Coordinates of C-alpha atoms and ligand atoms in Angstrom, one line a residue:
X1 CA 0.0 0.0 0.0
X2 CA 1.2 3.5 -0.9
X3 CA 0.5 6.6 1.0
X4 CA -1.8 8.9 -1.0
X5 CA -2.3 12.1 1.0
X6 CA -3.1 12.6 4.7
X7 CA -4.1 9.4 6.4
X8 CA -5.4 7.9 3.2
X9 CA -4.0 4.8 1.6
X10 CA -4.3 3.6 -1.9
X11 CA -4.3 -0.1 -2.3
X12 CA -2.0 -0.9 -5.2
X13 CA -3.1 -4.0 -7.0
X14 CA -0.1 -5.5 -8.8
X15 CA -2.3 -7.6 -11.2
X16 CA -3.9 -4.3 -12.3
X17 CA -0.4 -2.9 -13.1
X18 CA 0.5 -6.1 -14.9
X19 CA -2.7 -5.9 -17.0
X20 CA -2.0 -2.3 -17.8
X21 CA 1.6 -3.0 -18.8
X22 CA 0.5 -5.8 -21.0
X23 CA -2.0 -3.5 -22.7
X24 CA 0.6 -0.9 -23.3
X25 CA 2.9 -3.5 -24.7
X26 CA 0.2 -4.9 -27.0
X27 CA -0.6 -1.5 -28.3
X28 CA 3.1 -0.9 -29.1
X29 CA 3.3 -4.2 -31.0
X30 CA 0.0 -3.5 -32.8
X31 CA 1.5 -0.2 -34.0
X32 CA 4.6 -2.0 -35.2
X33 CA 2.5 -4.7 -36.8
X34 CA 0.7 -2.2 -38.9
X35 CA 4.0 -0.7 -40.1
X36 CA 5.6 -4.1 -40.7
X37 CA 2.6 -5.6 -42.5
X38 CA 2.1 -8.4 -40.0
X39 CA -1.7 -8.6 -40.6
X40 CA -3.4 -10.7 -43.1
X41 CA -6.9 -11.6 -44.1
X42 CA -8.5 -15.1 -44.0
X43 CA -11.7 -15.7 -45.9
X44 CA -14.6 -17.9 -44.7
X45 CA -17.0 -19.1 -47.5
X46 CA -20.7 -18.4 -47.3
X47 CA -23.1 -20.8 -48.9
X48 CA -26.4 -20.2 -50.5
X49 CA -28.9 -22.7 -49.3
X50 CA -31.0 -22.2 -52.4
X51 CA -28.3 -23.1 -54.9
X52 CA -25.9 -25.1 -52.7
X53 CA -23.1 -23.0 -54.0
X54 CA -20.5 -20.7 -52.4
X55 CA -21.6 -17.1 -53.1
X56 CA -19.1 -15.1 -51.1
X57 CA -16.7 -14.8 -48.2
X58 CA -16.4 -13.1 -44.8
X59 CA -13.0 -11.6 -44.3
X60 CA -11.4 -12.2 -40.9
X61 CA -8.3 -10.5 -39.8
X62 CA -5.3 -12.5 -38.6
X63 CA -2.2 -11.1 -36.8
X64 CA 1.1 -12.9 -37.0
X65 CA 3.3 -11.1 -34.5
X66 CA 7.0 -11.9 -34.3
X67 CA 6.9 -11.2 -30.5
X68 CA 3.6 -12.8 -29.7
X69 CA 3.0 -15.3 -32.4
X70 CA -0.5 -15.8 -33.8
X71 CA -2.9 -13.4 -31.9
X72 CA -6.6 -13.9 -32.1
X73 CA -8.7 -10.9 -33.1
X74 CA -10.8 -11.5 -30.0
X75 CA -7.7 -10.3 -28.1
X76 CA -6.4 -7.5 -30.1
X77 CA -9.5 -5.8 -31.7
X78 CA -10.5 -4.3 -28.3
X79 CA -7.1 -2.9 -27.8
X80 CA -7.0 -1.6 -31.3
X81 CA -10.3 0.1 -30.7
X82 CA -9.3 1.7 -27.4
X83 CA -6.1 3.0 -29.0
X84 CA -7.9 4.0 -32.2
X85 CA -5.4 1.9 -34.2
X86 CA -8.5 0.2 -35.5
X87 CA -9.0 3.1 -37.9
X88 CA -5.8 2.5 -40.0
X89 CA -6.1 -1.3 -39.5
X90 CA -9.8 -1.1 -40.6
X91 CA -8.9 1.0 -43.6
X92 CA -6.3 -1.6 -44.6
X93 CA -8.9 -4.5 -44.1
X94 CA -11.5 -2.8 -46.4
X95 CA -9.0 -2.2 -49.2
X96 CA -7.6 -5.7 -48.9
X97 CA -11.0 -7.3 -48.9
X98 CA -12.1 -5.3 -52.0
X99 CA -8.9 -6.2 -53.7
X100 CA -9.5 -9.9 -53.0
X101 CA -13.0 -9.9 -54.4
X102 CA -11.8 -8.0 -57.5
X103 CA -8.9 -10.4 -57.9
X104 CA -11.3 -13.3 -58.0
X105 CA -13.1 -11.7 -60.9
X106 CA -9.9 -10.7 -62.7
X107 CA -8.6 -14.3 -62.4
X108 CA -11.8 -15.6 -63.9
X109 CA -13.1 -17.3 -60.8
X110 CA -16.4 -15.3 -60.8
X111 CA -18.3 -12.7 -58.9
X112 CA -18.2 -13.3 -55.1
X113 CA -19.5 -11.1 -52.4
X114 CA -17.1 -10.0 -49.7
X115 CA -18.2 -9.2 -46.1
X116 CA -16.0 -7.0 -43.9
X117 CA -16.3 -6.5 -40.2
X118 CA -16.5 -2.8 -39.2
X119 CA -15.9 -1.4 -35.8
X120 CA -18.1 1.4 -34.4
X121 CA -14.9 3.5 -34.0
X122 CA -14.5 3.4 -37.8
X123 CA -18.1 4.0 -38.5
X124 CA -18.4 7.2 -36.6
X125 CA -15.5 8.8 -38.4
X126 CA -16.6 11.7 -40.6
X127 CA -14.6 10.4 -43.5
X128 CA -15.6 6.8 -43.1
X129 CA -18.0 6.7 -46.1
X130 CA -15.4 8.5 -48.3
X131 CA -12.8 5.8 -47.5
X132 CA -15.2 3.0 -48.3
X133 CA -16.1 4.7 -51.6
X134 CA -12.4 5.2 -52.3
X135 CA -11.7 1.5 -51.8
X136 CA -14.4 0.7 -54.3
X137 CA -13.1 3.2 -56.8
X138 CA -9.5 2.1 -56.5
X139 CA -10.4 -1.6 -57.0
X140 CA -13.3 -1.2 -59.4
X141 CA -15.4 -3.6 -57.2
X142 CA -19.2 -3.4 -57.6
X143 CA -20.7 -1.8 -54.5
X144 CA -23.3 -4.6 -54.4
X145 CA -20.6 -7.1 -53.8
X146 CA -19.4 -5.3 -50.6
X147 CA -21.2 -6.1 -47.4
X148 CA -20.3 -4.3 -44.2
X149 CA -20.9 -6.2 -41.0
X150 CA -21.8 -4.2 -37.9
X151 CA -22.6 -5.8 -34.6
X152 CA -26.1 -5.4 -33.3
X153 CA -24.9 -4.0 -30.0
X154 CA -22.9 -1.3 -31.8
X155 CA -25.9 0.0 -33.7
X156 CA -28.1 0.0 -30.6
X157 CA -25.5 2.1 -28.7
X158 CA -24.9 4.7 -31.4
X159 CA -28.1 4.5 -33.4
X160 CA -28.7 8.2 -34.2
X161 CA -25.0 8.9 -35.0
X162 CA -24.7 5.9 -37.3
X163 CA -27.9 6.0 -39.4
X164 CA -26.8 8.8 -41.8
X165 CA -23.5 7.1 -42.7
X166 CA -25.3 3.7 -43.1
X167 CA -28.1 5.2 -45.2
X168 CA -25.6 6.9 -47.5
X169 CA -23.6 3.6 -48.0
X170 CA -26.9 1.8 -48.6
X171 CA -27.9 4.3 -51.2
X172 CA -24.7 3.5 -53.1
X173 CA -25.7 -0.2 -53.2
X174 CA -23.4 -1.4 -50.5
X175 CA -24.9 -4.2 -48.4
X176 CA -25.2 -3.8 -44.6
X177 CA -25.4 -6.8 -42.3
X178 CA -26.4 -6.8 -38.6
X179 CA -23.8 -9.1 -37.1
X180 CA -24.3 -11.3 -34.0
X181 CA -28.0 -10.7 -34.2
X182 CA -30.0 -11.8 -31.2
X183 CA -27.4 -10.8 -28.7
X184 CA -27.7 -7.0 -28.8
X185 CA -31.3 -6.5 -27.6
X186 CA -32.4 -4.2 -30.4
X187 CA -36.1 -3.8 -30.4
X188 CA -38.0 -4.6 -33.6
X189 CA -38.9 -1.0 -33.8
X190 CA -35.2 -0.2 -34.2
X191 CA -34.7 -2.9 -36.7
X192 CA -37.3 -1.4 -39.0
X193 CA -35.6 1.9 -39.0
X194 CA -32.2 0.5 -39.8
X195 CA -30.9 0.7 -43.4
X196 CA -29.8 -2.9 -43.4
X197 CA -30.0 -5.7 -45.9
X198 CA -28.9 -8.7 -43.9
X199 CA -29.3 -10.4 -40.5
X200 CA -26.6 -12.7 -39.3
X201 CA -27.9 -15.0 -36.6
X202 CA -25.4 -15.3 -33.8
X203 CA -23.7 -18.7 -33.6
X204 CA -24.9 -19.2 -30.0
X205 CA -28.4 -19.8 -31.3
X206 CA -27.1 -22.3 -33.9
X207 CA -24.8 -24.1 -31.4
X208 CA -27.7 -25.8 -29.5
X209 CA -29.7 -26.7 -32.6
X210 CA -31.1 -29.3 -32.7
X211 CA -30.8 -30.3 -29.0
X212 CA -32.0 -27.3 -27.1
X213 CA -35.6 -26.5 -27.8
X214 CA -35.5 -22.8 -26.6
X215 CA -32.6 -21.8 -28.8
X216 CA -34.0 -23.8 -31.7
X217 CA -37.3 -21.9 -31.6
X218 CA -35.3 -18.6 -31.2
X219 CA -33.3 -19.4 -34.3
X220 CA -36.5 -20.0 -36.2
X221 CA -38.1 -16.9 -34.9
X222 CA -35.1 -14.8 -35.9
X223 CA -35.2 -16.2 -39.4
X224 CA -38.9 -15.4 -39.6
X225 CA -38.4 -11.8 -38.4
X226 CA -35.7 -11.3 -41.0
X227 CA -37.7 -12.7 -43.8
X228 CA -40.8 -10.7 -42.8
X229 CA -38.7 -7.5 -43.0
X230 CA -37.4 -8.5 -46.4
X231 CA -33.9 -9.1 -45.2
X232 CA -31.4 -11.8 -46.2
X233 CA -30.8 -14.1 -43.3
X234 CA -27.4 -15.7 -42.7
X235 CA -26.7 -18.4 -40.0
X236 CA -23.2 -18.3 -38.7
X237 CA -21.4 -21.1 -36.8
X238 CA -23.0 -23.9 -38.7
X239 CA -20.9 -27.0 -37.8
X240 CA -23.1 -30.0 -38.5
X241 CA -25.3 -31.3 -41.3
X242 CA -28.2 -31.4 -38.8
X243 CA -27.8 -27.7 -38.1
X244 CA -27.7 -27.0 -41.8
X245 CA -30.9 -29.0 -42.4
X246 CA -32.6 -27.2 -39.5
X247 CA -31.8 -23.7 -40.7
X248 CA -32.6 -24.7 -44.3
X249 CA -36.1 -25.8 -43.2
X250 CA -36.5 -22.6 -41.3
X251 CA -35.9 -20.8 -44.7
X252 CA -32.6 -19.3 -43.9
X253 CA -30.8 -17.9 -47.0
X254 CA -27.1 -18.4 -46.4
X255 CA -24.9 -20.4 -44.0
X256 CA -21.4 -20.0 -42.9
X257 CA -19.4 -22.2 -40.5
X258 CA -16.9 -25.1 -40.1
X259 CA -19.3 -27.5 -41.9
X260 CA -18.5 -25.7 -45.2
X261 CA -15.0 -24.5 -44.2
X262 CA -13.0 -22.7 -41.6
X263 CA -11.6 -19.3 -42.6
X264 CA -8.9 -19.9 -45.3
X265 CA -5.9 -18.0 -46.6
X266 CA -6.5 -16.6 -50.1
X267 CA -4.8 -19.5 -52.0
X268 CA -6.9 -22.1 -50.3
X269 CA -10.1 -20.0 -50.7
X270 CA -9.4 -19.9 -54.4
X271 CA -8.6 -23.6 -54.5
X272 CA -12.0 -24.3 -52.8
X273 CA -14.1 -22.3 -55.4
X274 CA -12.1 -23.7 -58.3
X275 CA -13.2 -27.2 -57.2
X276 CA -16.7 -25.8 -57.7
X277 CA -18.4 -27.6 -54.8
X278 CA -22.1 -28.1 -54.7
X279 CA -23.6 -28.9 -51.3
Ligands
LIG1 P1 -17.4 -12.6 -35.9 O1 -17.5 -11.4 -36.9 O2 -18.7 -13.0 -35.2 O3 -16.8 -13.7 -36.8 C1 -17.1 -15.1 -36.6 C2 -16.1 -15.8 -35.8 O4 -16.5 -17.2 -35.6 C3 -14.7 -15.9 -36.4 O5 -13.8 -15.9 -35.4 C4 -14.8 -17.3 -37.1 O6 -13.5 -17.8 -37.4 C5 -15.6 -18.1 -36.1 N1 -16.3 -19.2 -36.7 C6 -16.5 -19.4 -38.0 N2 -17.2 -20.6 -38.2 C7 -17.4 -21.1 -37.0 C8 -18.0 -22.3 -36.5 O7 -18.6 -23.1 -37.3 N3 -18.0 -22.5 -35.2 C9 -17.4 -21.7 -34.3 N4 -17.5 -22.0 -33.0 N5 -16.8 -20.5 -34.7 C10 -16.8 -20.3 -36.1 P2 -12.4 -15.0 -35.5 O8 -11.9 -15.1 -36.9 O9 -11.6 -15.5 -34.4 O10 -12.9 -13.6 -35.2 C11 -13.5 -13.2 -34.0 C12 -14.1 -11.9 -34.0 O11 -13.1 -10.8 -34.3 C13 -15.1 -11.7 -35.1 O12 -16.3 -12.2 -34.8 C14 -15.1 -10.2 -35.3 O13 -16.0 -9.6 -34.3 C15 -13.7 -9.8 -34.9 N6 -13.0 -9.5 -36.2 C16 -12.4 -10.4 -37.1 N7 -11.9 -9.7 -38.1 C17 -12.1 -8.4 -37.9 C18 -11.8 -7.2 -38.7 O14 -11.2 -7.2 -39.8 N8 -12.3 -6.0 -38.2 C19 -13.0 -6.0 -37.0 N9 -13.4 -4.8 -36.5 N10 -13.3 -7.1 -36.2 C20 -12.9 -8.3 -36.7
LIG2 CA1 -18.7 -10.9 -38.6
LIG3 CA1 -20.8 -12.8 -36.0
LIG4 CA1 -19.0 -12.3 -32.8

């Protein structure tokens, strides 16, 4: 304990200091990582349940740090957000993802949609929409093939601030998906006002299909809501054939998950679509 003024003592928690130091370290490595191009994108295929074919990919960032090894985005995205490094990292992700989708076209593999995860910190920047439009212009990718994924909780928290940006992007033909849907407590009233095209059912609802009755009916209810609102519905985290059958019967449009493939580096993603699989 350290003396902090007259007769008062501050309890100094060493684990707090350690956590703080680790954060500062991580931030420093993140900054380096950006300069040294230590980030890469993996791509997880999305399958149309109507045609049984791969129609697009979600881009997922990976960080291969020389100091820390492979770091999960679940660890570093929060730090990147707090330090605002998510802005340059996110810019890089958008451009890379557009380049990937355009490359697939240029190499004759076809037109595939690319979904990109967007942090609220990026979304509330004044020049966010300009940067997105710039990535489309630079690459020549059709706006209809770009889908921005925004978590439900993000939108609920900053609703008024986000709507103008989202509406503008929507008006340009860009797709907007509500990610992790079902976990962010948005009322249906909100949902109706949002300029979105897609609902992504969170994988926690899929996980328990077909054993857990409650989550099963929730999954079906979410698909129904989405369809009633004219939205495309994507089920994420589909790992088994049973789960696929279930969401298919519930009239879900698209699935994504280990059943089809884990996220892949570009070469393997291309190899997969070249094999032209039909499920
Ligand atoms: P998310 O957007 O919900 O992405 C889905 C996560 O589930 C991914 O984890 C993916 O690898 C994993 N996943 C895919 N299929 C399955 C499955 O069948 N079962 C299970 N259990 N998991 C599956 P990942 O790649 O570790 O990413 C974690 C989170 O990090 C993402 O969650 C997203 O919120 C964030 N993230 C990833 N890339 C980016 C990025 O470029 N920008 C931002 N802002 N966030 C990102
Ligand atoms: Ca996502
Ligand atoms: Ca998700
Ligand atoms: Ca998630």
